[in-house]
PDB file of C-alpha atoms in Angstrom:
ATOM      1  CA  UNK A   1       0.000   0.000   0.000  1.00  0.00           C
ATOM      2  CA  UNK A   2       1.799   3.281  -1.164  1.00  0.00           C
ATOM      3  CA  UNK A   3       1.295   5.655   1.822  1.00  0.00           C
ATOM      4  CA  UNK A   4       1.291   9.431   0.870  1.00  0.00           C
ATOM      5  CA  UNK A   5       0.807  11.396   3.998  1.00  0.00           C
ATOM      6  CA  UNK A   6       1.187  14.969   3.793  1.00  0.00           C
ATOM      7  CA  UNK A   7       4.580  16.353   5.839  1.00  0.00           C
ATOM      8  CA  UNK A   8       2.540  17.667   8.582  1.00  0.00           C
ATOM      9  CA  UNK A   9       0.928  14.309   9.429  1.00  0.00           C
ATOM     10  CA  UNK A  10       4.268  12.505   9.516  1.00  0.00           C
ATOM     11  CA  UNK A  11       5.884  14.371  11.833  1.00  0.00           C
ATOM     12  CA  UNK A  12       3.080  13.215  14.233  1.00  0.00           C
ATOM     13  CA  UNK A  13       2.305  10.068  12.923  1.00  0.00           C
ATOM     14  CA  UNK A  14       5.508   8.461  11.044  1.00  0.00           C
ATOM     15  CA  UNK A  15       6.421   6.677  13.358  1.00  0.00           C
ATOM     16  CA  UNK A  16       3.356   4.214  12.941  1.00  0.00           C
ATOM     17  CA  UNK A  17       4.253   3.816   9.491  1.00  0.00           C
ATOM     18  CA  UNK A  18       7.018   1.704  10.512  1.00  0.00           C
ATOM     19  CA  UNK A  19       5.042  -0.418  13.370  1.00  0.00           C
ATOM     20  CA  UNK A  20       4.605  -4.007  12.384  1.00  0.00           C
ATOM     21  CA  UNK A  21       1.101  -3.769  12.465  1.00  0.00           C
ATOM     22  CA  UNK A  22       1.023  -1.313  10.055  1.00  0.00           C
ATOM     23  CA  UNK A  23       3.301  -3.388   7.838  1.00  0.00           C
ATOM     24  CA  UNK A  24       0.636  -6.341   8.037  1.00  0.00           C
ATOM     25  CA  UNK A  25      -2.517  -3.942   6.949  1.00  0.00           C
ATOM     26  CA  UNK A  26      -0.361  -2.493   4.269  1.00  0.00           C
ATOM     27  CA  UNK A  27       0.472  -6.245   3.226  1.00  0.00           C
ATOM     28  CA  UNK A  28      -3.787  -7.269   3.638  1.00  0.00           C
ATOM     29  CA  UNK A  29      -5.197  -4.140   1.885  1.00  0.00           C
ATOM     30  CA  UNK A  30      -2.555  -4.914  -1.227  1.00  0.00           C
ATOM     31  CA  UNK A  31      -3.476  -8.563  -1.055  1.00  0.00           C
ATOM     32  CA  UNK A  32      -7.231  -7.668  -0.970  1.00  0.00           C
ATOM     33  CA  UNK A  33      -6.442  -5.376  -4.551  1.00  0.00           C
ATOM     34  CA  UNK A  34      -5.231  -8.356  -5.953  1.00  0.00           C
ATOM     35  CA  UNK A  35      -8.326  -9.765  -5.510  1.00  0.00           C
ATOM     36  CA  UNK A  36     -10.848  -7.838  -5.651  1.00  0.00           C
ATOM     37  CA  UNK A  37     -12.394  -4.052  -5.847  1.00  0.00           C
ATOM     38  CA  UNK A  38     -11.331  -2.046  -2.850  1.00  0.00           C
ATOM     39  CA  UNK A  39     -12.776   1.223  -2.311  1.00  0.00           C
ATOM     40  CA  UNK A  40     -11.522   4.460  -1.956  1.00  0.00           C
ATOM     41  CA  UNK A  41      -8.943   4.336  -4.627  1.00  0.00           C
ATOM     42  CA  UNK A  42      -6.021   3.609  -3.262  1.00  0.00           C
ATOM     43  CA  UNK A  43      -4.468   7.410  -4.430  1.00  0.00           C
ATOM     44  CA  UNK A  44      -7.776   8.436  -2.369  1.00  0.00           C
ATOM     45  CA  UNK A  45      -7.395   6.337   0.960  1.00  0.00           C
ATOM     46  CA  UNK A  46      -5.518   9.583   2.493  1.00  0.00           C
ATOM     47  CA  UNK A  47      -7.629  12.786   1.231  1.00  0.00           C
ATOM     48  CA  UNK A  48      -8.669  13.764   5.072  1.00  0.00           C
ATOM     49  CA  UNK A  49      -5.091  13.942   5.743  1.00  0.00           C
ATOM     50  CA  UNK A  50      -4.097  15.354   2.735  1.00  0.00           C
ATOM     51  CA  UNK A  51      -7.365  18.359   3.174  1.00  0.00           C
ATOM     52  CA  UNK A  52      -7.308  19.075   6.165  1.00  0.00           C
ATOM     53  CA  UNK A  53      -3.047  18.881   7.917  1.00  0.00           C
ATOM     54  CA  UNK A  54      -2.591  18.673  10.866  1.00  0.00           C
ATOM     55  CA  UNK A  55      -1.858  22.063  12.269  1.00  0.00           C
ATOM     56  CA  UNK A  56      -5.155  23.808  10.910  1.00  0.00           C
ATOM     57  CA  UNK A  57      -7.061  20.542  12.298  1.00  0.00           C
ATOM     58  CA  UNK A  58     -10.371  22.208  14.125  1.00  0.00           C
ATOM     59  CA  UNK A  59     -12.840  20.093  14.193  1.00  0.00           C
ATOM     60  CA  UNK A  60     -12.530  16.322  13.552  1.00  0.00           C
ATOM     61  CA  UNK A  61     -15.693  14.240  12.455  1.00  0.00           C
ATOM     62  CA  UNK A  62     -15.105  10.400  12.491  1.00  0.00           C
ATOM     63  CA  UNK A  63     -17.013   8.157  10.000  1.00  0.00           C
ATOM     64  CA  UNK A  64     -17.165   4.502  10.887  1.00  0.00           C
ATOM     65  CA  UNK A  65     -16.252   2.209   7.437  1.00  0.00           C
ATOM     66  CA  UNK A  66     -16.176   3.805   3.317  1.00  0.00           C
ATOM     67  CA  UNK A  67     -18.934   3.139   1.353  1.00  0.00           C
ATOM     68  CA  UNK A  68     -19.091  -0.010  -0.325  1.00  0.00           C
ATOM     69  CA  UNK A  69     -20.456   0.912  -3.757  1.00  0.00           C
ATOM     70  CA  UNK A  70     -18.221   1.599  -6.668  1.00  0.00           C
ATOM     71  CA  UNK A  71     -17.639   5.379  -6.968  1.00  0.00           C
ATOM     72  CA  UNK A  72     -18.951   6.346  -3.528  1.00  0.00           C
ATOM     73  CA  UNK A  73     -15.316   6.003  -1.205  1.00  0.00           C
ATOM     74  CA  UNK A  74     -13.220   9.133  -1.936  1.00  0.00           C
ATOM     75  CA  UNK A  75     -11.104   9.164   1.525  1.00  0.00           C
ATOM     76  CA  UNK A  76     -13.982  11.597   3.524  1.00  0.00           C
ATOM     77  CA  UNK A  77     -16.184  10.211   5.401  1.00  0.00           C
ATOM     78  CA  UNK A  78     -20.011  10.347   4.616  1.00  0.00           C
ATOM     79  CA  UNK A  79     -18.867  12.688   1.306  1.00  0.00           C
ATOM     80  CA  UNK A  80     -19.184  11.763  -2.082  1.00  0.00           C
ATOM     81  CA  UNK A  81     -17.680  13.186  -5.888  1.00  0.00           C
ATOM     82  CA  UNK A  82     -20.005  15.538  -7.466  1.00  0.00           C
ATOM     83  CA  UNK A  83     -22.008  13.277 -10.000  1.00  0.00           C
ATOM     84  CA  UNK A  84     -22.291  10.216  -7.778  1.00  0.00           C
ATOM     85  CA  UNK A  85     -26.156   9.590  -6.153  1.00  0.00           C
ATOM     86  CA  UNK A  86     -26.263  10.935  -2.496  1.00  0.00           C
ATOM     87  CA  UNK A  87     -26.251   8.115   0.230  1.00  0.00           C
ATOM     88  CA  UNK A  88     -29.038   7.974   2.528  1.00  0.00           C
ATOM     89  CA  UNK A  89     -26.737   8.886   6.032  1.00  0.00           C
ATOM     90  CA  UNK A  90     -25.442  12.389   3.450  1.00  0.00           C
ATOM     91  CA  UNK A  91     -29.144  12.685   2.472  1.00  0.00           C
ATOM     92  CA  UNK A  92     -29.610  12.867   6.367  1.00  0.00           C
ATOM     93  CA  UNK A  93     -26.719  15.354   6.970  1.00  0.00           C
ATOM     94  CA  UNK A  94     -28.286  17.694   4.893  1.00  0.00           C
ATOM     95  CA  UNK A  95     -31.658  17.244   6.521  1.00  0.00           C
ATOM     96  CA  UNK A  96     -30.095  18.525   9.207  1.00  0.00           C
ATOM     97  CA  UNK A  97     -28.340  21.136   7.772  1.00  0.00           C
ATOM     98  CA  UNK A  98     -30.772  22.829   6.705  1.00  0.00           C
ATOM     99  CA  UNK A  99     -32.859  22.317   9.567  1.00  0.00           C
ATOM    100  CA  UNK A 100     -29.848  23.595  12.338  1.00  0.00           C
ATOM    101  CA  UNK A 101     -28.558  26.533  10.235  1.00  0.00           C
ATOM    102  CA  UNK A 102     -30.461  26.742   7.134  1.00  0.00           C
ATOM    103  CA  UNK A 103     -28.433  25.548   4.298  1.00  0.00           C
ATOM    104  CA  UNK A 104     -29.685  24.492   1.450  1.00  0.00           C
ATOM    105  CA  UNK A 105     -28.876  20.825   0.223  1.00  0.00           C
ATOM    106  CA  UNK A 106     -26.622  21.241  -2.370  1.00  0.00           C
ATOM    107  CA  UNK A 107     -26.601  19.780  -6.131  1.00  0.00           C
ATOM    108  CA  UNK A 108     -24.130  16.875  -5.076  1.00  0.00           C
ATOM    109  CA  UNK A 109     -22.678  14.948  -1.981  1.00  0.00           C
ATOM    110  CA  UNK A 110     -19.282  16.392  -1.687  1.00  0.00           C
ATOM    111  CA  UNK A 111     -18.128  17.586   1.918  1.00  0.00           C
ATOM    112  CA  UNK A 112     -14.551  18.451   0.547  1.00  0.00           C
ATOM    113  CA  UNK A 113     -15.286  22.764   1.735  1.00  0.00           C
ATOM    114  CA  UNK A 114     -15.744  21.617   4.457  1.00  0.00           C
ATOM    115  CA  UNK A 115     -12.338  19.388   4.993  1.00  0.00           C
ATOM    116  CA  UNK A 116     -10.305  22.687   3.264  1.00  0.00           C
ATOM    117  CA  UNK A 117     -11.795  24.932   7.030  1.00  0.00           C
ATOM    118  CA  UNK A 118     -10.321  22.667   9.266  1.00  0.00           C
ATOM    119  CA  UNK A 119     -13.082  19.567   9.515  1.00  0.00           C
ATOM    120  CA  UNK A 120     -10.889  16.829   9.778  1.00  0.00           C
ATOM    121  CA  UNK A 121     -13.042  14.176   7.958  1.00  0.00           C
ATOM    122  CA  UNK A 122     -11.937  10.253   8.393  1.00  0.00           C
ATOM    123  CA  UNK A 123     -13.744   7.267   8.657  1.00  0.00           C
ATOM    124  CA  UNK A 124     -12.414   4.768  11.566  1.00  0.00           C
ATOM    125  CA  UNK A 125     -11.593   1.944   8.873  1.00  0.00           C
ATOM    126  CA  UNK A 126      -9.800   3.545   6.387  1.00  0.00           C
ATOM    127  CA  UNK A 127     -10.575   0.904   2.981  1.00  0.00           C
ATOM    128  CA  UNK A 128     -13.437  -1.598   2.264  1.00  0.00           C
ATOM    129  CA  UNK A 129     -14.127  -4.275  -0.025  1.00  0.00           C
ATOM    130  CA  UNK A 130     -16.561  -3.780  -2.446  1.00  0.00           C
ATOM    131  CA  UNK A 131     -20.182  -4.539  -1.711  1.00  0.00           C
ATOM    132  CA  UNK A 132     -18.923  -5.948   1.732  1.00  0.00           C
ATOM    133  CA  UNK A 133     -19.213  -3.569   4.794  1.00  0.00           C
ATOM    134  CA  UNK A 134     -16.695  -3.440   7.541  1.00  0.00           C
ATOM    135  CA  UNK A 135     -14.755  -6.223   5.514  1.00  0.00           C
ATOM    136  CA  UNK A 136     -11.624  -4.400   6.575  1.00  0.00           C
ATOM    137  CA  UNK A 137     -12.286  -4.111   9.836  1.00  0.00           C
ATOM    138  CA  UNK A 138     -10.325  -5.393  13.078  1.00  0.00           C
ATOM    139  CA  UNK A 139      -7.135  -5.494  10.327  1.00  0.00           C
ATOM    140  CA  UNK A 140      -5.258  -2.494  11.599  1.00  0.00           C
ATOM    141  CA  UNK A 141      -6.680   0.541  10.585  1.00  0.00           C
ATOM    142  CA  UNK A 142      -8.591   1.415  13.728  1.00  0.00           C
ATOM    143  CA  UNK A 143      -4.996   1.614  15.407  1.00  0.00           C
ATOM    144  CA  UNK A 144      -4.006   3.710  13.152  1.00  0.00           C
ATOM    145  CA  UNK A 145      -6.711   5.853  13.486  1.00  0.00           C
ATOM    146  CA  UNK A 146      -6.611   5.911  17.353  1.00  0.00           C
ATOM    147  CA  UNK A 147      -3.455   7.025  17.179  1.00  0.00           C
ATOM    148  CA  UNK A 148      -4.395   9.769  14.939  1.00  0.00           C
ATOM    149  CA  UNK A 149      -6.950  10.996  17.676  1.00  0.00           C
ATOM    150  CA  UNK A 150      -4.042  10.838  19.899  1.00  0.00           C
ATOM    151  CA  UNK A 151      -2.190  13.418  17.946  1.00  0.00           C
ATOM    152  CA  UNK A 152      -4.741  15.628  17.315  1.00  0.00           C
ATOM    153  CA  UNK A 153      -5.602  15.328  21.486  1.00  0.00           C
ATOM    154  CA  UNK A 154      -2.111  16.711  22.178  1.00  0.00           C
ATOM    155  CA  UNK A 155      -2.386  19.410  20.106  1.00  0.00           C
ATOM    156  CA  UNK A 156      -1.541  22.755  22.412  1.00  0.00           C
ATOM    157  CA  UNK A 157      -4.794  24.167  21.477  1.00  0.00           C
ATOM    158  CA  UNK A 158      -8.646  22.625  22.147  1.00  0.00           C
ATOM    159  CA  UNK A 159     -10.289  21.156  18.963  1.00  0.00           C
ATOM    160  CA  UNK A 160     -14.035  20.439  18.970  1.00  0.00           C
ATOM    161  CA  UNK A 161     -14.490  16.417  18.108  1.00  0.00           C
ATOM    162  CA  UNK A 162     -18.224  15.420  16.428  1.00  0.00           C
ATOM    163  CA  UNK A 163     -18.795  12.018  17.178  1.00  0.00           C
ATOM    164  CA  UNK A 164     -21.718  10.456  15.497  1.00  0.00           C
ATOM    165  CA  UNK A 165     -22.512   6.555  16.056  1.00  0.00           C
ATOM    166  CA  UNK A 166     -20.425   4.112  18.715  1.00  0.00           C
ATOM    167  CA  UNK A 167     -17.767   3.488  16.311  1.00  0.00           C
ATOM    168  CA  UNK A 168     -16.906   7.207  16.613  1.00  0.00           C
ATOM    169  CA  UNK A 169     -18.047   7.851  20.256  1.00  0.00           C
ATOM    170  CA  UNK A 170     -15.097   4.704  21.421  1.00  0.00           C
ATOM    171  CA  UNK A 171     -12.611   7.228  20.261  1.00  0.00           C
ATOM    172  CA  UNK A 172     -13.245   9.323  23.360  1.00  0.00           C
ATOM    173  CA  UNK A 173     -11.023   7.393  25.194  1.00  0.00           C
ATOM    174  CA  UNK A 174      -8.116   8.849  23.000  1.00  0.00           C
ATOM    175  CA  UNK A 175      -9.311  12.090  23.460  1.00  0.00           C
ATOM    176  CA  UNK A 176      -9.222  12.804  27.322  1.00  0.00           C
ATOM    177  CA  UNK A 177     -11.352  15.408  29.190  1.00  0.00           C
ATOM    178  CA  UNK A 178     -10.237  19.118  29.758  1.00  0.00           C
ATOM    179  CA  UNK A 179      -9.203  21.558  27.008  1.00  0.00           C
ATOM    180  CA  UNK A 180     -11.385  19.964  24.363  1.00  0.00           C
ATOM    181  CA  UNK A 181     -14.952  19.938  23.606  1.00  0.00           C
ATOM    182  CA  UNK A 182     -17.056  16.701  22.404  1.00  0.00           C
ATOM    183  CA  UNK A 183     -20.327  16.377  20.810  1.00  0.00           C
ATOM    184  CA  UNK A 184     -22.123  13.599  20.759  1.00  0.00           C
ATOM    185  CA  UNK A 185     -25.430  12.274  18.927  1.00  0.00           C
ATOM    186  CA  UNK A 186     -26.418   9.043  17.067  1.00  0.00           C
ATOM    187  CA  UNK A 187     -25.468   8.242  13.652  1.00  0.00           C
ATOM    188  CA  UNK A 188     -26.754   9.649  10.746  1.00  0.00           C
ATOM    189  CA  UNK A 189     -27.994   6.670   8.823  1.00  0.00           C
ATOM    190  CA  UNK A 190     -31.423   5.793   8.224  1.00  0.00           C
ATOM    191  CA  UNK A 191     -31.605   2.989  11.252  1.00  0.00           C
ATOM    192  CA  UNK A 192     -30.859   5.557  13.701  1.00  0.00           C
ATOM    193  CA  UNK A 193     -31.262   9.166  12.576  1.00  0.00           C
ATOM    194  CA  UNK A 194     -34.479   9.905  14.368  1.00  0.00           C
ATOM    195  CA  UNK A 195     -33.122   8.057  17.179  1.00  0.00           C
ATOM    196  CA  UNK A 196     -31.248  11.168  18.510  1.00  0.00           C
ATOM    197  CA  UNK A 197     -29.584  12.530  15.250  1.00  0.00           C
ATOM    198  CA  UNK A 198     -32.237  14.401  13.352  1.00  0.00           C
ATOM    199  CA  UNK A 199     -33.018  17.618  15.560  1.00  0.00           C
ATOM    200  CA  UNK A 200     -29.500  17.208  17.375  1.00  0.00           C
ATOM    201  CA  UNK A 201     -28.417  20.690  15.882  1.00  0.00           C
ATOM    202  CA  UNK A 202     -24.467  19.677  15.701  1.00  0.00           C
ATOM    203  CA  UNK A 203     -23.423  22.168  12.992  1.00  0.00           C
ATOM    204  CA  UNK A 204     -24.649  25.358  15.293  1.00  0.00           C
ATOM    205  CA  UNK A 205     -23.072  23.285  18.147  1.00  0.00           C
ATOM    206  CA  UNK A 206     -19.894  22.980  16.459  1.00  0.00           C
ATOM    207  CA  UNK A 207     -19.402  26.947  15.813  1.00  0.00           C
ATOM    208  CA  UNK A 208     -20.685  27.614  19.257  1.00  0.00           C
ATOM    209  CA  UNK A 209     -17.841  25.710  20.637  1.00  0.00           C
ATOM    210  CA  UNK A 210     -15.378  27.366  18.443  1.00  0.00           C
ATOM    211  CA  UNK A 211     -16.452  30.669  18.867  1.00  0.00           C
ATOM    212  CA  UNK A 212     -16.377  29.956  23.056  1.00  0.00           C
ATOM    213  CA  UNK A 213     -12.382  28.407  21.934  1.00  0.00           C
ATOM    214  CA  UNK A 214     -11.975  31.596  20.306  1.00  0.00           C
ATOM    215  CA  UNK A 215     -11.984  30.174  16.933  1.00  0.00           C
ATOM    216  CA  UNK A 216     -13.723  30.954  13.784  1.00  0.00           C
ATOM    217  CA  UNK A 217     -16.950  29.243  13.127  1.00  0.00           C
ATOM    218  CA  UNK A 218     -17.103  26.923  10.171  1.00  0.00           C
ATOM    219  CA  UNK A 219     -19.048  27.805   7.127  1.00  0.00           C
ATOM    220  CA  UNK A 220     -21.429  24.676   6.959  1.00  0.00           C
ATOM    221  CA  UNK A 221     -23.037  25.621   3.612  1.00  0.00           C
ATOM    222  CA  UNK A 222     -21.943  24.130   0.295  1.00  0.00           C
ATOM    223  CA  UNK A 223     -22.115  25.315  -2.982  1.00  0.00           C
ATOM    224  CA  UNK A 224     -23.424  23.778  -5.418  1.00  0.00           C
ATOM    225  CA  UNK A 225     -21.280  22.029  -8.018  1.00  0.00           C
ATOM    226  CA  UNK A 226     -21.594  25.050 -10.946  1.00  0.00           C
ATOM    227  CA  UNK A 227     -21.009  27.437  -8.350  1.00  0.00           C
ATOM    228  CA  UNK A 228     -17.973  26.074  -7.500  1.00  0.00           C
ATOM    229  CA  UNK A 229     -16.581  25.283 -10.910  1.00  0.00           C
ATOM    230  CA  UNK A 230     -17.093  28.999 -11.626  1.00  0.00           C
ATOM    231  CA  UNK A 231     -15.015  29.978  -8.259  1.00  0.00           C
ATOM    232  CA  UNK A 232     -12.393  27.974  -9.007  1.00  0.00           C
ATOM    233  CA  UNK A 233     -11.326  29.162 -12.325  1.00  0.00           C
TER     234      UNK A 233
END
């Protein structure tokens, strides 16, 4: 597995790179290519590092395992490319969106504005076979990713963590209690989102906690695709 973290990640996390557990996943995740479709491409299976580094890191919302379906997985969780069908836990994000600060649901799935403020946007499994949910699990990733939440935690100044679903919410243990600020709700998807997600308001949550941090708030709403095309050229 070719491994292209971005400088400021390394410095905090290269020294997993060279753990023997991290050796085996890269060995599995290559063997599983072989094989079979494995989704995000693996050029992809980095973009939340490679968005958001490490020192601009304020807020960090943990997915749980990529989507399964070809062209979902793009290395963010719950986000997907302009042009690919929203999934029903994004179509619930932006139910709430709109209903805790008003934006509209944009023309496509992509959460990448959001990664480029300072949302630090990873699932806990990193890679997934395809059509087989949390086939990758319990292979090494979710070390890996604890000991990203590690890094972030000792960070000299507080970040605000959005933890949606168990999966996520087990990662408080890497956090610790004190300078930062946790928010907590069920998961988005359809099984559980009006079993404490829907109405749970975490975007104005979010940029209450960062303005109380002394940080600025995020800007929640996306563009939609045209719109951004035009901005970028």
């Amino acid at each position: 597995m070719q491994v292209s973290l971005p400088a400021s990640w390394k410095r905090v996390l290269g020294g997993e790179l060279t753990q023997s557990y991290f050796k085996a996943l890269s060995e599995f995740v290559d063997a599983e290519r072989e094989r079979h479709a494995v989704y995000p491409s693996e050029y992809d299976v980095f973009n939340a590092y490679k968005f958001t580094p490490y020192d601009q890191v304020r807020v960090v919302l943990i997915g749980q395992d990529p989507y399964h379906d070809e062209g979902q997985a793009h290395g963010l969780c719950f986000s997907v490319r302009p042009g690919v069908r929203k999934p029903p836990s994004l179509i619930n994000i932006f139910k709430e969106l709109h209903g805790d600060v008003g934006c509209p649901s944009p023309n496509h799935g992509c959460l990448e504005t959001w990664a480029r403020q300072g949302v630090f946007m990873p699932n806990v499994v990193l890679t997934v076979r395809a059509h087989q949910p949390n086939s990758h699990k319990g292979k090494g990733w979710e070390k890996f990713t604890d000991a990203t939440i590690r890094a972030i935690a000792e960070k000299p100044d507080p970040v605000v963590f959005l933890l949606w679903g168990s999966p996520a919410q087990k990662k408080v243990l890497h956090i610790g209690t004190g300078k930062h600020v946790v928010i907590q709700s069920a998961h988005p998807s359809p099984l559980s989102a009006k079993r404490g997600f829907l109405g749970s308001r975490p975007f104005s949550k979010v940029n209450d906690a960062l303005k109380r941090i002394g940080k600025p708030p995020i800007d929640w709403c996306i563009p939609d695709e045209r719109a951004q095309s035009r901005k970028e050229r």
